[in-house]
Coordinates of C-alpha atoms in Angstrom, one line a residue:
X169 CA -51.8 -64.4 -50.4
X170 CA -51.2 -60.8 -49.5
X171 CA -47.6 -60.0 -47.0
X172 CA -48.5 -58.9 -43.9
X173 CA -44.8 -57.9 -42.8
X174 CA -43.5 -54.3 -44.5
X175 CA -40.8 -54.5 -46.8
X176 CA -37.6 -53.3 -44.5
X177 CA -36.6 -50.6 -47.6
X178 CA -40.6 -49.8 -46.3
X179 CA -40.1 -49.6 -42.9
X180 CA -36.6 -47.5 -43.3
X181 CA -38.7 -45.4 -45.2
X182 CA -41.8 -45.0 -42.8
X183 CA -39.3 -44.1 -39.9
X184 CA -37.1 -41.4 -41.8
X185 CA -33.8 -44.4 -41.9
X186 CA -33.8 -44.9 -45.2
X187 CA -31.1 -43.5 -47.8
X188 CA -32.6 -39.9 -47.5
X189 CA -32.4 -39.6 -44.2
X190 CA -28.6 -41.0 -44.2
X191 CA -27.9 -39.1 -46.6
X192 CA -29.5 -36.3 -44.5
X193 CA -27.5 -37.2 -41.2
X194 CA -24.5 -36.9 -43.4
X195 CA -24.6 -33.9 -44.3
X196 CA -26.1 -32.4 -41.0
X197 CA -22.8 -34.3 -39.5
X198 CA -20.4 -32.6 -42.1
X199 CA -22.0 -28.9 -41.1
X200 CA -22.2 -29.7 -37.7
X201 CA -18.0 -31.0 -37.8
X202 CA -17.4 -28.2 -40.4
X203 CA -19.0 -25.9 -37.6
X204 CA -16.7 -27.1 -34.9
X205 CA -13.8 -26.7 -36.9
X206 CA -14.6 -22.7 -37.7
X207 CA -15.9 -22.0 -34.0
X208 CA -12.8 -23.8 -32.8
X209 CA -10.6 -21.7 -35.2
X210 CA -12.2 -18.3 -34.2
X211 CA -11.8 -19.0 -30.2
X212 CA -8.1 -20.3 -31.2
X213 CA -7.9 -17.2 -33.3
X214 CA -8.6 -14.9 -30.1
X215 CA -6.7 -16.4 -27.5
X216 CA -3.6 -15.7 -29.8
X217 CA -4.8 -12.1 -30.6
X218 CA -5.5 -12.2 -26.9
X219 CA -1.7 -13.5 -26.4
X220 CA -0.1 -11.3 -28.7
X221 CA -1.8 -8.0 -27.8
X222 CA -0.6 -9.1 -24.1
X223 CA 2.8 -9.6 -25.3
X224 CA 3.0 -6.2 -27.2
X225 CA 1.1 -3.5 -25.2
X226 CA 1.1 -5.3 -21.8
X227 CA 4.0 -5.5 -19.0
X228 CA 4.8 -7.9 -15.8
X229 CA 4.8 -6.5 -12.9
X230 CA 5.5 -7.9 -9.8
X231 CA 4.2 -6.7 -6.3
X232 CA 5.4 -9.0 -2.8
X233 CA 4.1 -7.4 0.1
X234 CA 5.3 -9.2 3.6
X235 CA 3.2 -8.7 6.3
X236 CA 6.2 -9.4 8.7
X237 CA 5.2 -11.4 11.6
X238 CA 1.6 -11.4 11.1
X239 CA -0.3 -14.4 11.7
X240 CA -3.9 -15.6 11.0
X241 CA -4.6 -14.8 14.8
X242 CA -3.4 -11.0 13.9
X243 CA -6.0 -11.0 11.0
X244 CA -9.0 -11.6 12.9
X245 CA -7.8 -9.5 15.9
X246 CA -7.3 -6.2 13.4
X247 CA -10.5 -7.2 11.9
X248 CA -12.7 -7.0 15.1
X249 CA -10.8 -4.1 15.9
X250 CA -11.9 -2.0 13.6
X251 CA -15.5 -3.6 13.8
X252 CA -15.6 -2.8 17.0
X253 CA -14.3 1.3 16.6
X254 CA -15.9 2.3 13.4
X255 CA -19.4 0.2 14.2
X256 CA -19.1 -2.4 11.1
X257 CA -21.5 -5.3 10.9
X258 CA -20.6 -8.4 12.2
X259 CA -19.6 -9.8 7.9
X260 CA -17.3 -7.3 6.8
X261 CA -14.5 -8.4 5.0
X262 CA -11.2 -6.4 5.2
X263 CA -9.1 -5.8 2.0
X264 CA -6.8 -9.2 3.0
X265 CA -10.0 -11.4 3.4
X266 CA -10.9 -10.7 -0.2
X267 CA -7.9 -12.2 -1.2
X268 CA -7.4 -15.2 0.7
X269 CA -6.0 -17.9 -1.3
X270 CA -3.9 -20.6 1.2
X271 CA -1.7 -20.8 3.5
X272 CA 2.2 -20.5 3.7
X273 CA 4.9 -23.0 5.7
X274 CA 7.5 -21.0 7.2
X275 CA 10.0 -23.5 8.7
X276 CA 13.6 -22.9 7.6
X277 CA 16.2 -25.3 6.6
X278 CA 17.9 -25.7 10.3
X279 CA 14.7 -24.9 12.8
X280 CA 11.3 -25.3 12.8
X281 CA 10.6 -21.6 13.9
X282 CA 12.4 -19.6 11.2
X283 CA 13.7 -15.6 11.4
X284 CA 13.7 -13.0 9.0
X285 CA 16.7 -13.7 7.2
X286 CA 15.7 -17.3 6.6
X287 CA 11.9 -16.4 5.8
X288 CA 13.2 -13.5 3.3
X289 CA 15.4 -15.9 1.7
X290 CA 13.1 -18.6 0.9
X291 CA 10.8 -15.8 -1.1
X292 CA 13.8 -14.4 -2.8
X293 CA 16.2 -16.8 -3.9
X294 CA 13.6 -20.1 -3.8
X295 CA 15.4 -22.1 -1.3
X296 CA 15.3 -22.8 2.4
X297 CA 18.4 -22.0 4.6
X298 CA 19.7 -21.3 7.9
X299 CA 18.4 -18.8 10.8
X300 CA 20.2 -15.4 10.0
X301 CA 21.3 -16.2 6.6
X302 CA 20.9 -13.2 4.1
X303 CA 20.8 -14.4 0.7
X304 CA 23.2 -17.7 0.5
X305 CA 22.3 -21.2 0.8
X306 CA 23.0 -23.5 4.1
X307 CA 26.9 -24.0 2.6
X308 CA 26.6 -20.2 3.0
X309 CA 27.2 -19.4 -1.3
X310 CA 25.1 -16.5 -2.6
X311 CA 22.3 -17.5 -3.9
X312 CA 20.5 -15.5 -6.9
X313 CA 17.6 -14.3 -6.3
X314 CA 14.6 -12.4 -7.9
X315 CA 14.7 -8.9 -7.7
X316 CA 18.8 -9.4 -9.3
X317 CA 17.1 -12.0 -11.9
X318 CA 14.9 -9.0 -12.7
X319 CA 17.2 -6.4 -13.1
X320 CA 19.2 -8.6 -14.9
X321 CA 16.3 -9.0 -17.7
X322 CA 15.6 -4.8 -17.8
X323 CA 13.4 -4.7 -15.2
X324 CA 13.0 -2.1 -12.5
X325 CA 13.6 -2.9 -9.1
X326 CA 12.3 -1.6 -5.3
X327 CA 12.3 -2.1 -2.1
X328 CA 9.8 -0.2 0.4
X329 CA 9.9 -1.2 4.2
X330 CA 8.9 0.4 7.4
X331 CA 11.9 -0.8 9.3
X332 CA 15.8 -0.1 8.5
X333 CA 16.3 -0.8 5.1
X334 CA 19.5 -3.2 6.2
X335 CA 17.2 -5.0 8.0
X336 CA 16.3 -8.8 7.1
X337 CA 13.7 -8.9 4.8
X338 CA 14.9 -6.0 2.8
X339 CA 18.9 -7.2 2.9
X340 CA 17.2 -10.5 1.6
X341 CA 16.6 -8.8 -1.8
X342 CA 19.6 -6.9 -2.0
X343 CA 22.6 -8.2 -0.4
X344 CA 24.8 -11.7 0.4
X345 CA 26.2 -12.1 3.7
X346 CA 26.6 -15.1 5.7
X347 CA 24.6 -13.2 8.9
X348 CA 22.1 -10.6 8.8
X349 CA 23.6 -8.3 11.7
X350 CA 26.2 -7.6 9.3
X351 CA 24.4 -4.3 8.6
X352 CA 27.0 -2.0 7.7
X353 CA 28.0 -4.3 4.8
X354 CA 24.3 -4.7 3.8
X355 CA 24.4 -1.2 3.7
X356 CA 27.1 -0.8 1.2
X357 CA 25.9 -3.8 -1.2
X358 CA 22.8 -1.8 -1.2
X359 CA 24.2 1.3 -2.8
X360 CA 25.8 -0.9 -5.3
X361 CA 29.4 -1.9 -4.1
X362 CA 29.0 -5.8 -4.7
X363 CA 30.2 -7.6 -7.7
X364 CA 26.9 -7.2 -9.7
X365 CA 26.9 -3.6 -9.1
X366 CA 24.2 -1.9 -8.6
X367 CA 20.7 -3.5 -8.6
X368 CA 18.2 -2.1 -6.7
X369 CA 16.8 1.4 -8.6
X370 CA 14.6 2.8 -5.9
X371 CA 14.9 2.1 -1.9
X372 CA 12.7 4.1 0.7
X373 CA 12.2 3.5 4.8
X374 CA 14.7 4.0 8.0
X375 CA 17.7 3.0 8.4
X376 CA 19.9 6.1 7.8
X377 CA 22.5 5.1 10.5
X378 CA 24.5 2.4 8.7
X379 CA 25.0 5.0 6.2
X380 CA 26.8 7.4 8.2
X381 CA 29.9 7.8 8.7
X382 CA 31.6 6.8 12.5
X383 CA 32.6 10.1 13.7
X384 CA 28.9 11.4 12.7
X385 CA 26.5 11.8 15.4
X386 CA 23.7 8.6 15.2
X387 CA 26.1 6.6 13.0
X388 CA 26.2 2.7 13.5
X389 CA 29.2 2.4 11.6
X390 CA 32.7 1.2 13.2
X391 CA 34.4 2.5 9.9
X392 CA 34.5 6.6 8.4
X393 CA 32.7 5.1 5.0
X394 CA 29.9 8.2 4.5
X395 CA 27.8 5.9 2.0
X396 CA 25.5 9.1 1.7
X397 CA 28.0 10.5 -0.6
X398 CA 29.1 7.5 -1.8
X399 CA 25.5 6.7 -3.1
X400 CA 25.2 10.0 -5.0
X401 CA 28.3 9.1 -6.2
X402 CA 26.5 6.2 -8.1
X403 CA 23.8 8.1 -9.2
X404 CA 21.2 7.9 -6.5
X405 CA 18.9 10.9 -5.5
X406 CA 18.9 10.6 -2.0
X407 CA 16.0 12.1 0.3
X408 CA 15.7 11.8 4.4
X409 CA 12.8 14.9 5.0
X410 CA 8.8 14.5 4.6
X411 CA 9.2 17.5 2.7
X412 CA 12.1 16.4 0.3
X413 CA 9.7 13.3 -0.2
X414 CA 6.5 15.3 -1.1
X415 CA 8.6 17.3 -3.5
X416 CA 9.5 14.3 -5.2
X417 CA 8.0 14.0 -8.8
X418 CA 8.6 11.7 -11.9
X419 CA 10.4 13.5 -14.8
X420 CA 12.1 16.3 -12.1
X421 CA 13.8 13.3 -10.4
X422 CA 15.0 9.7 -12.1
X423 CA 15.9 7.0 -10.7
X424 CA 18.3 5.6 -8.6
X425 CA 16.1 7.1 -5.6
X426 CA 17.1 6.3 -1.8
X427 CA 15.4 7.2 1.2
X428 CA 16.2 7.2 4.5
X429 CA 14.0 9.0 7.0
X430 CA 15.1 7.6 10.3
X431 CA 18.2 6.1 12.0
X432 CA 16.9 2.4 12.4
X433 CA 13.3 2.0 11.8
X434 CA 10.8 4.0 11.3
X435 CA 8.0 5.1 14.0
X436 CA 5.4 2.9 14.8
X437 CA 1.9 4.2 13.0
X438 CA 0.2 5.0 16.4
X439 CA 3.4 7.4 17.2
X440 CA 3.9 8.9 13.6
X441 CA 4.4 12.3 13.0
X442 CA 2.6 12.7 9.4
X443 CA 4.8 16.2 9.0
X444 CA 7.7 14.0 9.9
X445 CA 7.3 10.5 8.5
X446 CA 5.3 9.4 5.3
X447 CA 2.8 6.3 6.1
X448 CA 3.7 2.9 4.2
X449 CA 0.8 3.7 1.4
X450 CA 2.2 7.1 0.8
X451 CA 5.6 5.7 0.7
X452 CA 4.2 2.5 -1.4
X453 CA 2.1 5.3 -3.9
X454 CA 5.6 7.0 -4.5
X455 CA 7.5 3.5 -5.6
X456 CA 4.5 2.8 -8.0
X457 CA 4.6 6.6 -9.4
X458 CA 8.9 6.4 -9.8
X459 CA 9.0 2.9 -10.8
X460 CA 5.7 3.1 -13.2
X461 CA 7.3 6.4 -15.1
X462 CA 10.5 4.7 -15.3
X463 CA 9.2 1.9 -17.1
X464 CA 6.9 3.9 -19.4
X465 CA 8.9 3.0 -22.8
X466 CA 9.9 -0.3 -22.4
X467 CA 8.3 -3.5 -22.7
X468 CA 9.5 -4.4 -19.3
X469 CA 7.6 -3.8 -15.9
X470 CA 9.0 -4.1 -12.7
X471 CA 9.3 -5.9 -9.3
X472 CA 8.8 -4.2 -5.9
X473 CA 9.2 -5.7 -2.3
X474 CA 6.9 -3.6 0.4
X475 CA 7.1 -4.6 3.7
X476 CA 4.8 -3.8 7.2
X477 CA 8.2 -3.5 9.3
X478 CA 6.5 -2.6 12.3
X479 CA 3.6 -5.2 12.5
X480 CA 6.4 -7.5 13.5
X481 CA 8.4 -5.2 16.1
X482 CA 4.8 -4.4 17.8
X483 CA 4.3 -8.3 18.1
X484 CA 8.0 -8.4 19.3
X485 CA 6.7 -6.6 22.3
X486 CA 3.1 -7.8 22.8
X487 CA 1.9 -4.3 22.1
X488 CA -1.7 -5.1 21.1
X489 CA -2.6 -1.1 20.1
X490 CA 1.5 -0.7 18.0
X491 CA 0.3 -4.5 16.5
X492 CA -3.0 -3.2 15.5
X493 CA -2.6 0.2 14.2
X494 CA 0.6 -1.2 12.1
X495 CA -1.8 -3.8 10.6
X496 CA -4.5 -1.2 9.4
X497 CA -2.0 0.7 7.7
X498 CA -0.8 -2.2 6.1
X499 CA -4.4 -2.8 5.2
X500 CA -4.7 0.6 3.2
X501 CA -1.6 -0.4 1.3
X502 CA -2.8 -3.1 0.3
X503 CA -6.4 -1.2 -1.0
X504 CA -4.1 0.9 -3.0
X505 CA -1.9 -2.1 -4.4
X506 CA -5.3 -3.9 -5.2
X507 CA -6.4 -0.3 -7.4
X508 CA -3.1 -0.9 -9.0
X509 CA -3.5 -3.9 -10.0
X510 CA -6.9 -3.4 -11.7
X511 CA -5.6 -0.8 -13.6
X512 CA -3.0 -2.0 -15.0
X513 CA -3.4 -5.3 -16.8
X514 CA -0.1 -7.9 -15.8
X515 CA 0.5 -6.5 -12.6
X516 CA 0.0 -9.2 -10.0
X517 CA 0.6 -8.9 -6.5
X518 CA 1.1 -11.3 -3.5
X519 CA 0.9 -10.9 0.3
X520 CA 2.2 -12.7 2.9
X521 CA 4.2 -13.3 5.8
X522 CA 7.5 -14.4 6.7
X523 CA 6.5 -16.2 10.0
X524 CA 3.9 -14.8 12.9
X525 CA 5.4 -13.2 15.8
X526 CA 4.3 -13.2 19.0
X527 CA 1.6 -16.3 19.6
X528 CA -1.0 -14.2 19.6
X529 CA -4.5 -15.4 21.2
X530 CA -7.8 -13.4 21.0
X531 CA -8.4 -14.7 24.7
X532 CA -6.7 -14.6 27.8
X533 CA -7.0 -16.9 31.3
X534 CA -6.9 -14.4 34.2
X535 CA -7.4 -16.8 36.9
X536 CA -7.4 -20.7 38.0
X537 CA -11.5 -20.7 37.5
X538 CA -13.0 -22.1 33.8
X539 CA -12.2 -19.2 31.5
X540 CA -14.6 -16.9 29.9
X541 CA -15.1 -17.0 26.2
X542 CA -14.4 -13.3 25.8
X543 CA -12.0 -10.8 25.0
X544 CA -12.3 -7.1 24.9
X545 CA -10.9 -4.6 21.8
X546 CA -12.4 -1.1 24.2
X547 CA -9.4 -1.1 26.1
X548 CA -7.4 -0.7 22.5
X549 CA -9.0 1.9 21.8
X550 CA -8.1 4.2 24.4
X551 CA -4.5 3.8 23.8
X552 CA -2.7 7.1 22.1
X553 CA 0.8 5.6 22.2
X554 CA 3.4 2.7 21.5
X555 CA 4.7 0.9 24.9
X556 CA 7.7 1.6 23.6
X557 CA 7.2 5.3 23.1
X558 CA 6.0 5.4 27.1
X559 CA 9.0 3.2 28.5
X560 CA 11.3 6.0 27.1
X561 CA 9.5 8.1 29.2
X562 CA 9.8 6.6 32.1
X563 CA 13.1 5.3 31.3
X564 CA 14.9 8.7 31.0
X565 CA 12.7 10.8 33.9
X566 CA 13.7 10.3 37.1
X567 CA 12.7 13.6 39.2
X568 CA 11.3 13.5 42.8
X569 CA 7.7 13.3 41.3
X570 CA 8.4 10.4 39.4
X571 CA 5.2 8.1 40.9
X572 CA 3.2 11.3 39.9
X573 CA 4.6 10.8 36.5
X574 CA 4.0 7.1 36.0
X575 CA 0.6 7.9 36.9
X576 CA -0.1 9.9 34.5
X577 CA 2.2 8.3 31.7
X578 CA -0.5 5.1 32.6
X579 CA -3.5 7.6 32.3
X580 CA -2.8 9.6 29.5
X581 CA -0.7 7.2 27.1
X582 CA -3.0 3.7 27.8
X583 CA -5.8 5.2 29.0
X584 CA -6.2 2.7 32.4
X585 CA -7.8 4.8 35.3
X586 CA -7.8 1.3 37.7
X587 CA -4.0 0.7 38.0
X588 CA -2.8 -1.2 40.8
X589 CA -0.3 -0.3 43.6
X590 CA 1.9 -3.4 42.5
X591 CA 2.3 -1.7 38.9
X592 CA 3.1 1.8 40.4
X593 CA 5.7 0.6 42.4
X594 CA 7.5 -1.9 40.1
X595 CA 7.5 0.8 37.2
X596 CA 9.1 2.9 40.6
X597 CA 12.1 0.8 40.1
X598 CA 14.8 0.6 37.9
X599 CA 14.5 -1.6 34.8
X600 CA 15.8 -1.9 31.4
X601 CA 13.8 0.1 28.9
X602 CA 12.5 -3.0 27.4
X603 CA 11.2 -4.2 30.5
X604 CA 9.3 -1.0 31.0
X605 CA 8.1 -1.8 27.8
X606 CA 6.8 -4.7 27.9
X607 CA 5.5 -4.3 30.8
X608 CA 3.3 -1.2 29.6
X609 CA 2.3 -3.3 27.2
X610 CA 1.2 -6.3 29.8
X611 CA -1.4 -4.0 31.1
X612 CA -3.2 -3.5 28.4
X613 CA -3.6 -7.3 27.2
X614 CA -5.0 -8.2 30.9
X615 CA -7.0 -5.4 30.3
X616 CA -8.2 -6.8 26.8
X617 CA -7.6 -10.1 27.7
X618 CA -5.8 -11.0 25.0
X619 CA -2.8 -13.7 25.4
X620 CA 0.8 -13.8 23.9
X621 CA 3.1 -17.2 24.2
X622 CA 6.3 -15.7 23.2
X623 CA 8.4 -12.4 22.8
X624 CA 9.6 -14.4 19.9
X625 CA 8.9 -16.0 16.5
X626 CA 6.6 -19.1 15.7
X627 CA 6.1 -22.2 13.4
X628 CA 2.4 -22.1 12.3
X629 CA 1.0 -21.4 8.9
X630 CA 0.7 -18.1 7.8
X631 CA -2.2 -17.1 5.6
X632 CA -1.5 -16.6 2.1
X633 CA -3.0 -13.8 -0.3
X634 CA -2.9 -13.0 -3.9
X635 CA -4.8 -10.8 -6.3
X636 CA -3.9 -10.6 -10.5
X637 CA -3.3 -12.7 -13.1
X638 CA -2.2 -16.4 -12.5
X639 CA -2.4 -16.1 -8.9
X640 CA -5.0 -19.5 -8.8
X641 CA -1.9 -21.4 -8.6
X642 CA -1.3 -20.1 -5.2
X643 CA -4.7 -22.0 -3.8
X644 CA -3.9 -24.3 -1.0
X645 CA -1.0 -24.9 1.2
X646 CA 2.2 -24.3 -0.3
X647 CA 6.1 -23.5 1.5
X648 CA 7.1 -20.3 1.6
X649 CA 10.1 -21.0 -1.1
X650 CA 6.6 -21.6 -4.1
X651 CA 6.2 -18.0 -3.7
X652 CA 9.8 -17.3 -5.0
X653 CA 9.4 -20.0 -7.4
X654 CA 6.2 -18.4 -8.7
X655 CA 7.5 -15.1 -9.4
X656 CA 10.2 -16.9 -11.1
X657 CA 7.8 -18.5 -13.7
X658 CA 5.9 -15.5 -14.2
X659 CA 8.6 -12.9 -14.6
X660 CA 10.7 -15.7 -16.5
X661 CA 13.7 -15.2 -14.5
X662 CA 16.5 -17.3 -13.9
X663 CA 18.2 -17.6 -10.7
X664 CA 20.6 -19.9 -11.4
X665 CA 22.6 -18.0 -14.0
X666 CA 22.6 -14.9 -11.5
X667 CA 23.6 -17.9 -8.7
X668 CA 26.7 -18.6 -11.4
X669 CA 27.8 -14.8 -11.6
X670 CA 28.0 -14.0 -8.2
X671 CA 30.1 -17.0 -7.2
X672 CA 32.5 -16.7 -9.9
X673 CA 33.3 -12.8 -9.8
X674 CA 34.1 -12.4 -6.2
X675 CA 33.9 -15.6 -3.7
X676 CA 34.3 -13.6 -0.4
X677 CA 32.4 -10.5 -0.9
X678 CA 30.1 -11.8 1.3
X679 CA 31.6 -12.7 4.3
X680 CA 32.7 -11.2 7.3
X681 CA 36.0 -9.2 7.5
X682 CA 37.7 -8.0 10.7
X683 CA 36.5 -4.7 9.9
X684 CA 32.6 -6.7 10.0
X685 CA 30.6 -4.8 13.1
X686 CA 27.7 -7.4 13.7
X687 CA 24.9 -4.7 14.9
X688 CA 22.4 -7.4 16.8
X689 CA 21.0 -5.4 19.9
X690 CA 18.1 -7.8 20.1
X691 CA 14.6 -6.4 21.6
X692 CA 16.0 -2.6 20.7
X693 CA 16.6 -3.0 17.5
X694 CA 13.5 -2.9 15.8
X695 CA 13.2 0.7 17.5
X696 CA 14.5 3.7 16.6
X697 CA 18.0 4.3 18.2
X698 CA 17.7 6.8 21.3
X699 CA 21.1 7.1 23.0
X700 CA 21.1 6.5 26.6
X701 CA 19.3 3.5 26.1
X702 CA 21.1 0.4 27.8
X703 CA 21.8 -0.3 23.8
X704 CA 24.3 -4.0 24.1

């Protein structure tokens, strides 16, 4: 009787899973394994060339620009701005909203609205401290921080700011004092006369006062130190002109550079003289010529610190046009960071604030009724001049045709036709020159309708921006001190070790003396010094 059922060798056979087809699996197994091996071997073969050829022809570079006191609000308002005056569409982007990557937490480590000092501290040295502390911890010690780190490992350092180079964010790099009106004495760390030495190699923006000596006219110095001299003593090419800046070229001039071109801080962008004052881009271009050239040979880069001063002393007085011209500049800086950047592999560069300023609000209730859901950038537009610039106009004129004068100071510098007689006759009176100010100022935002809560600092989030290699890291929400520690980690620096040499060469360096002239004049400062002013 005949078997109806296959032999199973049979029906291995018929279905190709017999021993030539596992034979055949095998083999296609072993290519496909040996395949996987030699694929795996080539990509691990070019990430190390990759690696390597990074290592050997590429360099670090490090660029932190601080939009000081610039909040998200402050974004959006420049933004619509310049919509609004050069007839955008309704999607552009500026160069920051390319970039956006988080969010920063500004708090310090004894308020929940930080200052300067303490914002500046947390990038550079990592950690949180107190309100006015310049580079030391809460038990006020020096703490080391990155730009020292960096020079430390051959790198070459900067510092580019549009407000006195003593100033908070600045002094945060470059100096350890226990409060950051201690100017003069930032001042003479800054040149060098600290127990590291020198180690900043290139320092341009205002400032020039706490250089000068006390019997020289503008000086903000209680003692006869002339740290002009003293500086070109130490090697520094110093420069205070527009002209002595243009002139300046790589290969004519080294560094050490130092530039001073004001007393305090440099003018605001809507009253700069461009014969006068170089802008923060030309100023930033400079740095990345001098520091670029002077790193040419060596297989280190560099780190440099560029800060939009003035966006924060604009907020400081609610001076919507002073905010919003500062913030464009800042904007081509950073279009000309960003070209950096792609052209030159290992360069990475970071934006961000050290707190906002001012509680800004793109909206503003004028009366008692439901608000409108409007604001209004024309009235910007017809600005020509800071508040600040006008109150010192009608701060030092006082002739018999003075409501003539305010008149026109209204007309011509804010461009407001419909003034009331209540705004005539209170800028009639005699104020402060901040009041007059702020004042000015006042009658533009009703006329806007934007809304400020404060003359001060504030605790939100500021927005967080980043642009090279690495910078993915920085997605999200992170505290200010991440940014220090991420420049840490990508220059390979190591604070502590810098921490351990400043505390054990000289434990008092850094704190006040009875020859200490604490320089805090509040509002004022974060103008250029005029004297007259009611300066306290």
């Amino acid at each position: 009787m005949s078997n109806s059922r296959l032999d199973p060798a049979e029906t291995e056979r018929l279905l190709s899973f017999g021993p030539e087809r596992r034979k055949t699996r095998r083999e296609l197994c072993f290519v496909c394994f040996t395949a996987l091996i030699i694929v795996g071997v080539i990509i691990g073969s070019i990430a190390v060339w990759v690696s390597l050829s990074y290592v050997d022809s590429g360099k670090r570079n490090v660029i932190l620009m601080i939009s000081d006191g610039f909040g998200p609000a402050s974004e959006t308002f420049a933004r619509t701005y310049k919509q609004y005056v050069t007839k955008l569409e309704y999607n552009y982007v500026t160069p920051l909203d390319e970039i956006l990557v988080g969010s920063s937490r500004t708090r310090s480590f004894d308020s929940l609205v930080t200052d300067s000092a303490a914002g500046a501290t947390a990038f550079s040295c990592g950690i949180k401290t107190y309100n006015g502390a310049i580079g030391v911890n809460p038990k006020k010690e020096p703490c080391g921080n990155i730009l020292e780190s960096a020079k430390y490992l051959g790198l070459a350092t900067g510092l580019v700011v549009t407000s006195s180079i003593t100033d908070a964010t600045p002094a945060s790099f470059s100096a350890h004092v226990v409060n950051r009106f201690m100017e003069s004495d930032i001042a003479v760390q800054q040149i060098g006369d600290r127990p590291l030495g020198r180690q900043v190699d290139l320092m341009i923006g205002g400032g020039r006062c706490f250089f000068l000596p006390n019997h020289t006219a503008g000086s903000c110095r209680i003692d006869e130190r002339d740290l002009v001299i003293e500086s070109k003593k130490r090697g520094f090419k110093f420069f205070s002109t527009r002209k002595e800046f243009d002139d300046l070229e790589p290969g004519e001039n080294n560094l050490p550079l130092l530039g001073l071109f004001t007393l305090d801080n440099m003018s605001y962008e809507i009253d700069r003289d461009p014969t006068q004052e170089p802008s923060l881009k030309e100023m930033s271009e400079k740095a990345l010529k001098f520091l670029e050239a002077a790193t040419a040979n060596s297989d280190k880069g560099f780190f440099l610190m560029i800060e939009g001063s003035n966006i924060d002393n604009a907020a400081h007085a609610n001076d919507p046009a002073a905010h919003a011209h500062e913030i464009l500049a800042y904007h081509d800086t950073i279009s000309l960071v960003k070209k950096y950047v792609d052209e030159h592999p290992g360069t990475v560069m970071i934006s961000v604030s050290d707190h906002e300023t001012g509680g800004l609000s793109l909206a503003r209730q004028l009366t008692s009724d439901y608000p409108e859901y409007l604001w209004y950038p024309e009235p910007i537009t017809r600005v020509k001049n800071s508040s600040y610039v006008l109150s010192q106009l009608l701060f030092n004129y006082w002739n018999k045709d003075r409501i003539e004068y305010i008149k026109n100071t209204i007309r011509n510098g804010l461009g407001i036709e419909d003034f009331e007689d209540y705004a005539i006759s209170w800028l009639n009176e005699s104020h402060a020159q901040v009041e007059y100010e702020m004042f000015l100022a006042n009658m533009t935002n009703f006329k806007a309708q934007l809304g400020w809560a404060t003359h001060g600092h504030s605790s939100i989030d500021v927005n967080l921006y980043a642009y090279g290699q690495n910078t993915e890291v920085l997605r999200g929400n992170h505290e200010n001190t991440d940014i220090g520690d991420f420049i840490t980690k990508y220059l390979n620096l190591d604070l502590d070790f810098i921490t351990r040499k400043l505390n054990s060469n000289n434990d008092t360096f850094h704190q006040a003396t009875d020859s200490t002239h604490f320089h805090g004049d509040k509002f004022n400062h974060h103008h250029e010094i005029k004297f007259g002013d009611n300066h306290n």
